Amino acid sequence: METAKKVLSSGQLRWSSPALFNDVADIQFGAPVSVVAEELKSIVEKRLHALYSNAHLSSTVAPEITRLMRRVKMQYPKLSFEEFCDISSNSIEYICKLAELEFSECKVKIEKHLKTLKVLCLTDAPDLPNMWGYYGDSHRGVVMEFASDRKDNSHWNKAIAVNYVDRLETKLGAHAALEAALGNRLVDGLLMKSYCALTKHKSWEHERERRFVDQTNVTDDYVDLPFNPNELVGIYSGFRVDQDQDFSTLLQRYPKARLYRMEMQKMSLKPVPQETTSDHIKNALQSA
């Protein structure tokens, strides 16, 4: 409740760094990013095999290896890939070492990049009992609803649905190490959003979560950003909130905000419209 009043009085929402998130099965920020040598070697061999089988060798592998492949294929056109690996094992080890070195440098860039991401977490419904238990101070808190009159171009319509998966995997591992060694860009905003900021374990699917992910220049744990007063359209008080709580003064700057109170109906929550003090005055004047 106190946080809700601060939001209403300041007209700002707090976007948080993923470092503050407390769900064990949440997104992969801070997940250990490492390279297993054997896995990396297997991936390198598969990539080389695909290239070796191609008559037109690509230069997307270290130039030394590409030149070696071309030279060997010209001199020994019937040489199998297995035989090529036997005579070029040092070259494969070279690629693996290069990948590990490049990836260790890339990890520093990734961690720096993640620190500047800020996330605003939302849900698409106000009547989810579990959410009230987790984040609504055991039904003593408040839910705020945001929308826009311009539905087709609304900022609030651009919140991306979280992807719930059966198994969380570290996406930045051996494959990424090889890509780093090949000079491909890993610190990519879209990759960070899809793999890191918008993936969560299926056990949290009931949250029906949507997220805004924004790249900022701020490395602090959070940043407070203003929202348009016209886009606050609903205030939902938990059913354990004292009915004497008066939002009328705070809601004066939010012309489209409607007040609701959550009530238990047949073991489910339903929002029931409430009148503010200003509504009472307006109705009394109309009656007079």
Coordinates of C-alpha atoms in Angstrom, one line a residue:
M1 CA 0.0 0.0 0.0
E2 CA 2.8 2.4 0.9
T3 CA 4.6 1.7 -2.3
A4 CA 1.4 2.2 -4.3
K5 CA 0.9 5.6 -2.7
K6 CA 4.5 6.6 -3.6
V7 CA 3.9 5.5 -7.2
L8 CA 0.7 7.6 -7.4
S9 CA 2.2 10.6 -5.8
S10 CA 5.4 10.6 -7.9
G11 CA 3.9 9.4 -11.2
Q12 CA 6.8 7.1 -11.7
L13 CA 7.3 3.3 -11.9
R14 CA 10.5 1.5 -10.7
W15 CA 12.3 -0.5 -13.4
S16 CA 14.6 -3.0 -11.7
S17 CA 17.9 -4.6 -12.5
P18 CA 17.7 -8.4 -12.9
A19 CA 20.2 -8.6 -10.1
L20 CA 17.3 -7.8 -7.7
F21 CA 15.0 -10.6 -8.9
N22 CA 14.5 -13.3 -6.3
D23 CA 12.9 -16.2 -8.2
V24 CA 15.2 -19.2 -8.3
A25 CA 13.6 -20.4 -11.5
D26 CA 13.6 -17.0 -13.1
I27 CA 15.5 -15.6 -16.0
Q28 CA 19.1 -16.5 -16.8
F29 CA 20.8 -13.3 -15.6
G30 CA 23.7 -14.3 -13.5
A31 CA 23.5 -17.9 -14.6
P32 CA 27.0 -19.5 -14.8
V33 CA 28.3 -19.1 -18.3
S34 CA 31.1 -21.5 -19.0
V35 CA 32.6 -23.6 -21.7
V36 CA 33.1 -27.4 -21.4
A37 CA 36.2 -28.3 -23.3
E38 CA 34.8 -31.6 -24.7
E39 CA 31.5 -30.0 -25.7
L40 CA 33.4 -27.2 -27.5
K41 CA 35.6 -29.7 -29.3
S42 CA 32.6 -31.7 -30.5
I43 CA 30.9 -28.5 -31.8
V44 CA 34.2 -27.4 -33.6
E45 CA 34.4 -30.8 -35.3
K46 CA 30.8 -30.7 -36.4
R47 CA 31.3 -27.2 -37.8
L48 CA 34.5 -28.3 -39.6
H49 CA 32.8 -31.4 -40.9
A50 CA 30.0 -29.3 -42.4
L51 CA 32.6 -27.1 -44.1
Y52 CA 34.8 -29.9 -45.2
S53 CA 31.9 -31.6 -46.9
N54 CA 31.2 -28.4 -48.8
A55 CA 33.0 -27.9 -52.0
H56 CA 33.0 -24.1 -51.5
L57 CA 34.8 -23.7 -48.2
S58 CA 33.5 -20.8 -46.1
S59 CA 35.8 -18.3 -44.4
T60 CA 33.7 -18.3 -41.2
V61 CA 36.3 -20.5 -39.5
A62 CA 39.7 -19.2 -38.5
P63 CA 41.5 -18.3 -41.7
E64 CA 44.4 -20.7 -40.9
I65 CA 42.0 -23.6 -40.8
T66 CA 40.2 -22.6 -44.0
R67 CA 43.5 -22.4 -45.8
L68 CA 44.6 -25.8 -44.4
M69 CA 41.3 -27.3 -45.6
R70 CA 41.6 -26.0 -49.1
R71 CA 45.2 -27.1 -49.3
V72 CA 44.5 -30.6 -48.0
K73 CA 41.4 -31.1 -50.3
M74 CA 43.3 -30.0 -53.3
Q75 CA 46.3 -32.3 -52.5
Y76 CA 44.2 -35.3 -51.2
P77 CA 40.7 -35.0 -52.8
K78 CA 39.7 -38.5 -51.5
L79 CA 40.7 -37.8 -47.9
S80 CA 37.9 -38.5 -45.5
F81 CA 37.0 -36.0 -42.8
E82 CA 38.1 -38.5 -40.1
E83 CA 41.5 -38.7 -41.7
F84 CA 41.6 -34.9 -42.0
C85 CA 40.9 -34.7 -38.2
D86 CA 43.7 -37.1 -37.5
I87 CA 46.3 -35.0 -39.4
S88 CA 44.9 -31.7 -38.2
S89 CA 44.3 -32.3 -34.5
N90 CA 46.6 -29.4 -33.6
S91 CA 44.5 -27.1 -35.7
I92 CA 41.3 -28.2 -33.9
E93 CA 42.9 -27.6 -30.6
Y94 CA 44.0 -24.2 -31.8
I95 CA 40.4 -23.3 -32.6
C96 CA 39.2 -24.4 -29.2
K97 CA 41.8 -22.4 -27.4
L98 CA 41.0 -19.4 -29.5
A99 CA 37.3 -19.8 -28.7
E100 CA 37.9 -20.1 -25.0
L101 CA 40.1 -16.9 -25.0
E102 CA 37.7 -14.9 -27.1
F103 CA 34.7 -16.0 -25.0
S104 CA 36.3 -15.1 -21.7
E105 CA 36.7 -11.5 -23.1
C106 CA 33.1 -11.6 -24.4
K107 CA 31.8 -12.6 -20.9
V108 CA 33.0 -9.3 -19.5
K109 CA 31.1 -7.5 -22.2
I110 CA 28.0 -9.5 -21.6
E111 CA 28.1 -8.9 -17.8
K112 CA 28.5 -5.1 -18.5
H113 CA 25.7 -5.2 -21.0
L114 CA 23.3 -7.0 -18.5
K115 CA 24.0 -4.4 -15.8
T116 CA 22.5 -1.7 -18.0
L117 CA 19.3 -3.6 -18.7
K118 CA 16.2 -2.6 -16.7
V119 CA 13.0 -4.7 -16.5
L120 CA 9.4 -3.8 -15.7
C121 CA 7.4 -6.9 -14.8
L122 CA 3.6 -7.0 -15.3
T123 CA 0.8 -9.5 -15.5
D124 CA -2.2 -9.4 -17.9
A125 CA -4.9 -9.9 -15.3
P126 CA -5.7 -8.3 -11.9
D127 CA -7.6 -11.3 -10.4
L128 CA -4.8 -13.9 -10.0
P129 CA -4.9 -15.1 -6.4
N130 CA -1.3 -16.4 -6.4
M131 CA 0.0 -13.0 -7.6
W132 CA -1.8 -11.3 -4.8
G133 CA -0.2 -13.7 -2.4
Y134 CA 3.3 -13.2 -3.9
Y135 CA 3.4 -9.5 -4.7
G136 CA 0.2 -7.9 -3.2
D137 CA 1.2 -8.1 0.4
S138 CA -1.1 -11.1 1.0
H139 CA -4.1 -9.1 -0.4
R140 CA -3.2 -6.0 1.6
G141 CA -1.7 -4.3 -1.4
V142 CA -2.7 -2.7 -4.7
V143 CA -2.7 -3.6 -8.4
M144 CA -2.5 -0.8 -11.0
E145 CA -3.8 -1.2 -14.5
F146 CA -2.3 0.7 -17.4
A147 CA -3.7 1.1 -20.9
S148 CA -4.0 3.7 -23.7
D149 CA -6.7 5.1 -25.8
R150 CA -4.5 4.6 -28.9
K151 CA -4.6 0.8 -28.8
D152 CA -2.7 0.3 -32.0
N153 CA 0.3 2.4 -30.9
S154 CA 0.2 2.0 -27.1
H155 CA 3.4 1.7 -25.2
W156 CA 1.6 -0.7 -22.8
N157 CA 0.6 -3.0 -25.7
K158 CA 4.3 -3.6 -26.4
A159 CA 5.0 -5.6 -23.2
I160 CA 6.3 -9.0 -24.4
A161 CA 4.9 -12.2 -23.0
V162 CA 7.4 -14.3 -21.0
N163 CA 8.3 -17.6 -22.6
Y164 CA 7.8 -20.5 -20.1
V165 CA 10.0 -23.5 -20.7
D166 CA 10.4 -27.0 -19.2
R167 CA 14.1 -26.7 -18.9
L168 CA 16.3 -23.6 -18.4
E169 CA 19.5 -23.9 -20.3
T170 CA 22.5 -21.6 -20.4
K171 CA 22.4 -20.3 -24.0
L172 CA 25.8 -18.7 -23.8
G173 CA 28.1 -21.7 -23.7
A174 CA 30.2 -23.6 -26.1
H175 CA 28.2 -22.5 -29.2
A176 CA 28.7 -18.9 -28.1
A177 CA 32.4 -19.5 -27.5
L178 CA 32.8 -20.7 -31.1
E179 CA 30.9 -17.8 -32.5
A180 CA 33.1 -15.4 -30.5
A181 CA 36.2 -17.1 -31.9
L182 CA 34.8 -16.6 -35.4
G183 CA 34.3 -12.9 -34.7
N184 CA 30.5 -13.0 -34.6
R185 CA 28.8 -10.5 -32.3
L186 CA 27.4 -12.0 -29.1
V187 CA 26.4 -8.9 -27.1
D188 CA 23.2 -8.4 -29.0
G189 CA 20.2 -6.7 -27.6
L190 CA 17.7 -9.0 -29.2
L191 CA 19.6 -12.1 -27.9
M192 CA 19.7 -10.7 -24.4
K193 CA 16.0 -10.1 -24.5
S194 CA 14.9 -13.4 -25.9
Y195 CA 17.3 -15.7 -24.1
C196 CA 17.8 -13.9 -20.9
A197 CA 15.1 -11.4 -20.1
L198 CA 12.0 -13.3 -21.4
T199 CA 12.6 -16.9 -20.5
K200 CA 11.3 -18.4 -17.3
H201 CA 10.6 -21.9 -15.9
K202 CA 7.2 -23.4 -16.6
S203 CA 6.5 -23.6 -12.9
W204 CA 5.8 -19.8 -13.0
E205 CA 3.4 -20.0 -16.0
H206 CA 0.4 -19.2 -13.8
E207 CA 1.8 -15.6 -13.4
R208 CA 0.9 -14.8 -17.0
E209 CA 3.7 -12.4 -17.0
R210 CA 4.6 -9.7 -19.5
R211 CA 7.8 -7.7 -19.4
F212 CA 9.3 -4.5 -20.7
V213 CA 13.1 -4.7 -21.2
D214 CA 14.9 -1.5 -21.8
Q215 CA 18.6 -0.8 -22.5
T216 CA 19.8 2.2 -20.4
N217 CA 23.0 3.8 -19.5
V218 CA 22.3 3.3 -15.8
T219 CA 24.2 0.6 -14.0
D220 CA 22.4 1.1 -10.7
D221 CA 20.0 -1.5 -9.3
Y222 CA 16.9 0.4 -10.4
V223 CA 15.7 3.5 -12.3
D224 CA 12.4 5.4 -11.7
L225 CA 10.7 6.4 -14.9
P226 CA 7.6 8.5 -15.3
F227 CA 4.4 7.3 -16.9
N228 CA 1.5 9.2 -18.6
P229 CA -1.2 10.0 -16.1
N230 CA -3.9 9.3 -18.7
E231 CA -2.6 5.7 -19.0
L232 CA -3.4 4.7 -15.4
V233 CA -7.0 3.3 -15.8
G234 CA -7.5 1.2 -12.8
I235 CA -6.6 0.9 -9.0
Y236 CA -7.5 -2.5 -7.4
S237 CA -7.3 -2.7 -3.6
G238 CA -6.8 -6.1 -2.0
F239 CA -9.8 -7.5 -0.1
R240 CA -7.8 -7.2 3.1
V241 CA -7.2 -3.5 2.6
D242 CA -8.9 -1.2 5.1
Q243 CA -12.0 0.2 3.4
D244 CA -11.3 3.5 4.9
Q245 CA -8.2 3.9 2.7
D246 CA -9.0 7.1 0.6
F247 CA -7.3 7.5 -2.8
S248 CA -9.3 10.5 -3.9
T249 CA -6.5 13.0 -3.4
L250 CA -3.9 10.9 -5.1
L251 CA -6.2 10.0 -8.0
Q252 CA -7.0 13.7 -8.9
R253 CA -4.0 13.7 -11.3
Y254 CA -5.3 10.5 -13.0
P255 CA -8.5 11.4 -14.8
K256 CA -9.2 7.9 -16.3
A257 CA -8.4 5.8 -13.2
R258 CA -11.3 3.8 -11.8
L259 CA -11.2 2.4 -8.3
Y260 CA -11.9 -1.3 -7.6
R261 CA -11.9 -3.5 -4.6
M262 CA -11.1 -7.2 -4.9
E263 CA -13.7 -9.4 -3.3
M264 CA -13.9 -13.2 -2.8
Q265 CA -16.7 -14.7 -4.8
K266 CA -17.1 -18.4 -4.8
M267 CA -13.5 -18.9 -3.9
S268 CA -12.3 -16.6 -6.8
L269 CA -11.3 -12.9 -6.8
K270 CA -13.5 -10.4 -8.6
P271 CA -13.0 -6.6 -9.0
V272 CA -16.0 -4.6 -7.7
P273 CA -16.1 -0.8 -8.7
Q274 CA -15.8 1.5 -5.7
E275 CA -16.7 5.2 -5.4
T276 CA -14.0 7.7 -4.3
T277 CA -14.8 10.6 -2.0
S278 CA -14.9 12.9 -5.0
D279 CA -17.6 10.6 -6.6
H280 CA -19.7 11.0 -3.5
I281 CA -19.5 14.8 -3.7
K282 CA -20.3 14.7 -7.4
N283 CA -23.3 12.5 -6.8
A284 CA -24.6 14.6 -4.0
L285 CA -24.3 17.8 -6.1
Q286 CA -26.2 16.1 -9.0
S287 CA -28.9 15.0 -6.5
A288 CA -29.2 18.5 -5.2

